[in-house]
Amino acid sequence: MLAKRIIPCLDVKDGRTVKGVNFVDLRDAGDPVELAYEYSQQGADELVFLDITATHERRKTTIDLVKAVARQVNIPFTIGGGINEIKDAEILLNAGADKISINSAAVRNPALINEMAAAFGAQFVVVAVDTRSIEGQNFVYLSGGRIKTELNTSEWIMEAQERGAGEILLTSMDHDGTKNGFDNGFLKTINDQIHIPLIASGGAGNQQHFVDVFQHANVDAALAASVFHYGEILIPDLKATLQQNGIVVR
């Protein structure tokens, strides 16, 4: 049985880590490089950095951040935001990132997934999907949740897998920042349909929520932000709780 992964997510804006609720009302959560170091010391399995305004502001993810993080941590980290072409990904991987995450760019140009998987290998390509439920149907949103598409979330994830995505990072916008728990029902539906790893995102508020998402949705990894950033959950405590509930962790 593969060990489940715990992944702190750092949403970066103007060089600072920020966190909001349902993708809005952002507040400062600290220096991303310092937080990255702290999480690697605590025993996080991986990190995800998302430059949350790069796509919206039509600019590239900051290379300096990637280099600084690579110097500080010894665990894998994924970087996303503003990656629109092979060259963008190549620069970030060369700067020290272990994986790249594409979201809006993949929807606008699905062939980008094929190209990146062919160029770097599927294991380097994370397709991030922001989803919201409207009248019982889940739709894909772009540009940090600003733009609704007519894409059915489940269908898009299946297509991303077929095109060579190595992993799916699925964020429920309805649950994001609410601390009411992950969207376990929808996560299970997706996880039952795909054969690549699924990272759950959106809604973590306490340790039991992590137990629930692993037990009910059987996801490969659970990602959270504010509960880690503000010290509400410490990773060693969380891993101890997961082990007590029979969940294999590193």
Coordinates of C-alpha atoms in Angstrom, one line a residue:
M1 CA 0.0 0.0 0.0
L2 CA 1.4 3.4 -1.0
A3 CA 1.9 5.9 1.8
K4 CA -0.5 8.8 1.7
R5 CA 1.1 12.2 1.3
I6 CA 0.5 15.4 3.2
I7 CA 1.2 18.5 1.1
P8 CA 1.2 22.1 2.4
C9 CA 0.2 24.6 -0.4
L10 CA 1.6 28.0 -0.5
D11 CA -0.4 30.5 -2.6
V12 CA 2.0 33.3 -3.5
K13 CA 1.1 36.9 -4.4
D14 CA 3.6 39.7 -4.7
G15 CA 6.3 37.5 -3.1
R16 CA 4.2 36.7 0.0
T17 CA 2.1 33.6 1.0
V18 CA -1.6 34.5 1.1
K19 CA -4.8 32.7 2.0
G20 CA -8.4 33.4 1.4
V21 CA -11.9 31.9 1.6
N22 CA -13.5 30.6 -1.6
F23 CA -10.6 32.2 -3.5
V24 CA -11.3 35.7 -2.2
D25 CA -10.5 37.9 0.8
L26 CA -6.8 37.2 0.8
R27 CA -4.7 37.8 3.9
D28 CA -0.9 37.5 4.5
A29 CA 0.4 34.2 5.8
G30 CA 4.1 34.8 5.8
D31 CA 7.3 34.4 3.7
P32 CA 7.0 31.5 1.3
V33 CA 10.7 30.4 1.6
E34 CA 10.6 30.5 5.4
L35 CA 7.4 28.5 5.4
A36 CA 8.8 26.0 3.0
Y37 CA 11.8 25.4 5.2
E38 CA 9.6 25.0 8.3
Y39 CA 7.3 22.4 6.5
S40 CA 10.3 20.4 5.2
Q41 CA 11.5 20.3 8.8
Q42 CA 8.1 19.2 10.1
G43 CA 8.0 16.2 7.8
A44 CA 5.8 17.4 4.9
D45 CA 6.0 15.0 2.0
E46 CA 5.9 17.6 -0.7
L47 CA 5.1 21.3 -1.2
V48 CA 3.0 23.1 -3.8
F49 CA 3.6 26.7 -4.7
L50 CA 1.0 28.5 -6.8
D51 CA 1.6 32.0 -8.1
I52 CA -2.1 32.8 -7.9
T53 CA -2.1 36.0 -10.0
A54 CA 0.5 35.1 -12.6
T55 CA -2.2 33.9 -15.2
H56 CA -4.6 36.8 -14.4
E57 CA -1.8 39.3 -14.6
R58 CA -0.3 37.6 -17.8
R59 CA 3.2 37.2 -16.4
K60 CA 5.6 34.4 -15.6
T61 CA 6.1 32.6 -12.3
T62 CA 9.0 34.1 -10.4
I63 CA 12.2 32.1 -11.0
D64 CA 13.9 33.6 -7.9
L65 CA 11.3 32.1 -5.6
V66 CA 11.9 28.6 -7.2
K67 CA 15.7 28.9 -6.7
A68 CA 15.4 30.1 -3.1
V69 CA 13.0 27.3 -2.2
A70 CA 15.3 24.7 -3.9
R71 CA 18.1 25.9 -1.7
Q72 CA 16.1 25.5 1.5
V73 CA 14.2 22.3 1.2
N74 CA 15.0 18.6 0.5
I75 CA 11.5 17.4 -0.4
P76 CA 9.8 17.5 -3.8
F77 CA 8.0 20.7 -4.7
T78 CA 5.6 21.6 -7.5
I79 CA 5.3 25.1 -8.9
G80 CA 2.3 26.5 -10.8
G81 CA 1.1 29.8 -12.2
G82 CA 1.7 31.5 -15.5
I83 CA 3.1 28.4 -17.2
N84 CA 1.9 28.6 -20.8
E85 CA 4.5 26.8 -22.9
I86 CA 7.3 24.2 -22.7
K87 CA 10.0 26.8 -22.2
D88 CA 8.3 28.1 -19.1
A89 CA 8.3 24.6 -17.6
E90 CA 11.9 24.0 -18.6
I91 CA 13.1 27.1 -16.9
L92 CA 11.3 26.2 -13.6
L93 CA 12.5 22.6 -13.6
N94 CA 16.0 23.8 -14.3
A95 CA 15.7 26.3 -11.4
G96 CA 15.0 23.4 -9.0
A97 CA 11.3 22.6 -9.2
D98 CA 10.4 18.9 -9.2
K99 CA 7.1 19.2 -10.9
I100 CA 5.1 21.8 -12.7
S101 CA 1.4 22.5 -12.3
I102 CA -0.7 23.7 -15.2
N103 CA -4.3 24.8 -14.9
S104 CA -5.8 27.6 -17.1
A105 CA -3.2 27.1 -19.8
A106 CA -4.1 23.4 -20.1
V107 CA -7.8 24.2 -20.6
R108 CA -7.1 26.8 -23.2
N109 CA -4.6 24.6 -25.0
P110 CA -5.1 20.9 -24.1
A111 CA -2.3 19.8 -26.3
L112 CA 0.1 21.5 -23.8
I113 CA -0.4 18.4 -21.5
N114 CA 0.7 16.1 -24.3
E115 CA 3.7 18.3 -25.1
M116 CA 4.8 18.5 -21.5
A117 CA 4.4 14.8 -20.8
A118 CA 6.4 14.0 -24.0
A119 CA 9.1 16.5 -23.1
F120 CA 9.6 15.8 -19.4
G121 CA 7.7 12.7 -18.6
A122 CA 4.2 12.4 -17.1
Q123 CA 5.5 12.3 -13.5
F124 CA 6.5 16.0 -13.9
V125 CA 3.1 17.2 -15.1
V126 CA 0.4 18.0 -12.5
V127 CA -2.9 19.2 -13.9
A128 CA -4.6 21.4 -11.4
V129 CA -8.4 21.7 -11.7
D130 CA -10.5 24.3 -9.8
T131 CA -14.1 23.1 -9.7
R132 CA -17.4 24.5 -8.4
S133 CA -20.8 22.7 -8.2
I134 CA -23.8 24.5 -9.9
E135 CA -27.2 22.8 -9.7
G136 CA -25.6 19.4 -9.1
Q137 CA -23.0 19.7 -11.9
N138 CA -19.3 20.4 -11.4
F139 CA -17.7 22.9 -13.8
V140 CA -14.1 23.9 -14.3
Y141 CA -13.0 27.4 -13.4
L142 CA -10.0 29.3 -14.7
S143 CA -7.7 32.2 -13.8
G144 CA -7.7 31.5 -10.0
G145 CA -11.4 30.8 -10.0
R146 CA -12.4 34.0 -11.8
I147 CA -13.7 32.5 -15.0
K148 CA -16.4 29.8 -15.3
T149 CA -16.1 27.5 -18.3
E150 CA -18.7 25.1 -19.7
L151 CA -16.3 22.2 -19.2
N152 CA -17.6 19.3 -17.1
T153 CA -15.0 18.7 -14.4
S154 CA -15.1 14.9 -14.6
E155 CA -14.8 14.9 -18.4
W156 CA -11.9 17.4 -18.3
I157 CA -10.0 15.3 -15.7
M158 CA -10.5 12.2 -17.9
E159 CA -9.2 14.0 -20.9
A160 CA -6.2 15.4 -18.9
Q161 CA -5.3 11.8 -17.9
E162 CA -5.5 10.6 -21.4
R163 CA -3.3 13.4 -22.6
G164 CA -0.5 12.4 -20.2
A165 CA -1.1 14.2 -16.9
G166 CA 0.8 12.4 -14.2
E167 CA -1.3 13.7 -11.3
I168 CA -4.5 15.7 -10.7
L169 CA -4.7 18.4 -8.1
L170 CA -8.5 18.9 -7.6
T171 CA -9.6 22.0 -5.6
S172 CA -13.2 22.4 -4.6
M173 CA -13.9 26.1 -4.7
D174 CA -17.1 25.5 -2.6
H175 CA -15.0 24.0 0.2
D176 CA -11.9 26.2 -0.2
G177 CA -11.0 28.0 3.0
T178 CA -14.2 27.0 4.8
K179 CA -12.5 24.5 7.1
N180 CA -15.7 22.3 6.9
G181 CA -13.9 19.3 5.4
F182 CA -13.0 18.1 1.9
D183 CA -15.5 17.4 -0.8
N184 CA -15.2 13.6 -0.2
G185 CA -18.2 12.5 -2.3
F186 CA -17.0 14.2 -5.5
L187 CA -13.4 13.3 -4.8
K188 CA -14.4 9.6 -4.5
T189 CA -16.3 9.9 -7.8
I190 CA -13.3 11.2 -9.6
N191 CA -10.8 8.9 -7.9
D192 CA -12.9 5.9 -8.9
Q193 CA -12.7 7.0 -12.6
I194 CA -9.0 7.7 -12.9
H195 CA -5.8 5.6 -12.5
I196 CA -3.3 8.4 -11.8
P197 CA -2.8 10.0 -8.3
L198 CA -5.4 12.4 -7.1
I199 CA -4.5 15.2 -4.7
A200 CA -7.5 16.5 -2.6
S201 CA -7.6 20.3 -2.0
G202 CA -10.1 22.6 -0.4
G203 CA -11.8 22.5 3.0
A204 CA -9.3 21.1 5.6
G205 CA -10.1 22.4 9.0
N206 CA -9.0 19.8 11.5
Q207 CA -7.1 16.4 11.6
Q208 CA -10.3 14.4 11.3
H209 CA -10.9 15.9 7.9
F210 CA -7.6 14.3 6.6
V211 CA -8.6 11.0 8.1
D212 CA -12.0 11.3 6.4
V213 CA -10.7 12.1 2.9
F214 CA -8.2 9.2 3.0
Q215 CA -10.8 6.7 4.3
H216 CA -13.8 7.8 2.3
A217 CA -12.3 9.0 -1.0
N218 CA -9.0 7.0 -0.9
V219 CA -7.1 9.9 -2.5
D220 CA -3.3 9.7 -2.8
A221 CA -2.6 13.0 -1.1
A222 CA -4.3 15.7 0.8
L223 CA -3.3 19.4 0.4
A224 CA -4.1 22.3 2.8
A225 CA -2.9 25.8 3.4
S226 CA -4.2 27.9 6.3
V227 CA -4.4 25.2 8.9
F228 CA -0.7 24.7 8.4
H229 CA 0.3 28.4 7.8
Y230 CA -1.4 29.5 11.1
G231 CA -0.2 26.6 13.2
E232 CA -3.6 25.1 13.7
I233 CA -2.3 21.7 12.6
L234 CA 1.3 20.5 13.0
I235 CA 2.3 17.9 10.5
P236 CA 3.9 15.5 13.0
D237 CA 0.7 15.5 15.0
L238 CA -1.4 15.0 11.9
K239 CA 0.7 12.0 10.8
A240 CA 0.5 10.4 14.2
T241 CA -3.3 10.7 14.0
L242 CA -3.4 9.2 10.6
Q243 CA -1.3 6.3 11.7
Q244 CA -3.6 5.7 14.7
N245 CA -6.5 5.5 12.2
G246 CA -4.7 2.8 10.1
I247 CA -3.6 5.2 7.3
V248 CA -0.1 4.6 6.0
V249 CA 2.1 7.7 6.0
R250 CA 5.8 8.3 5.5

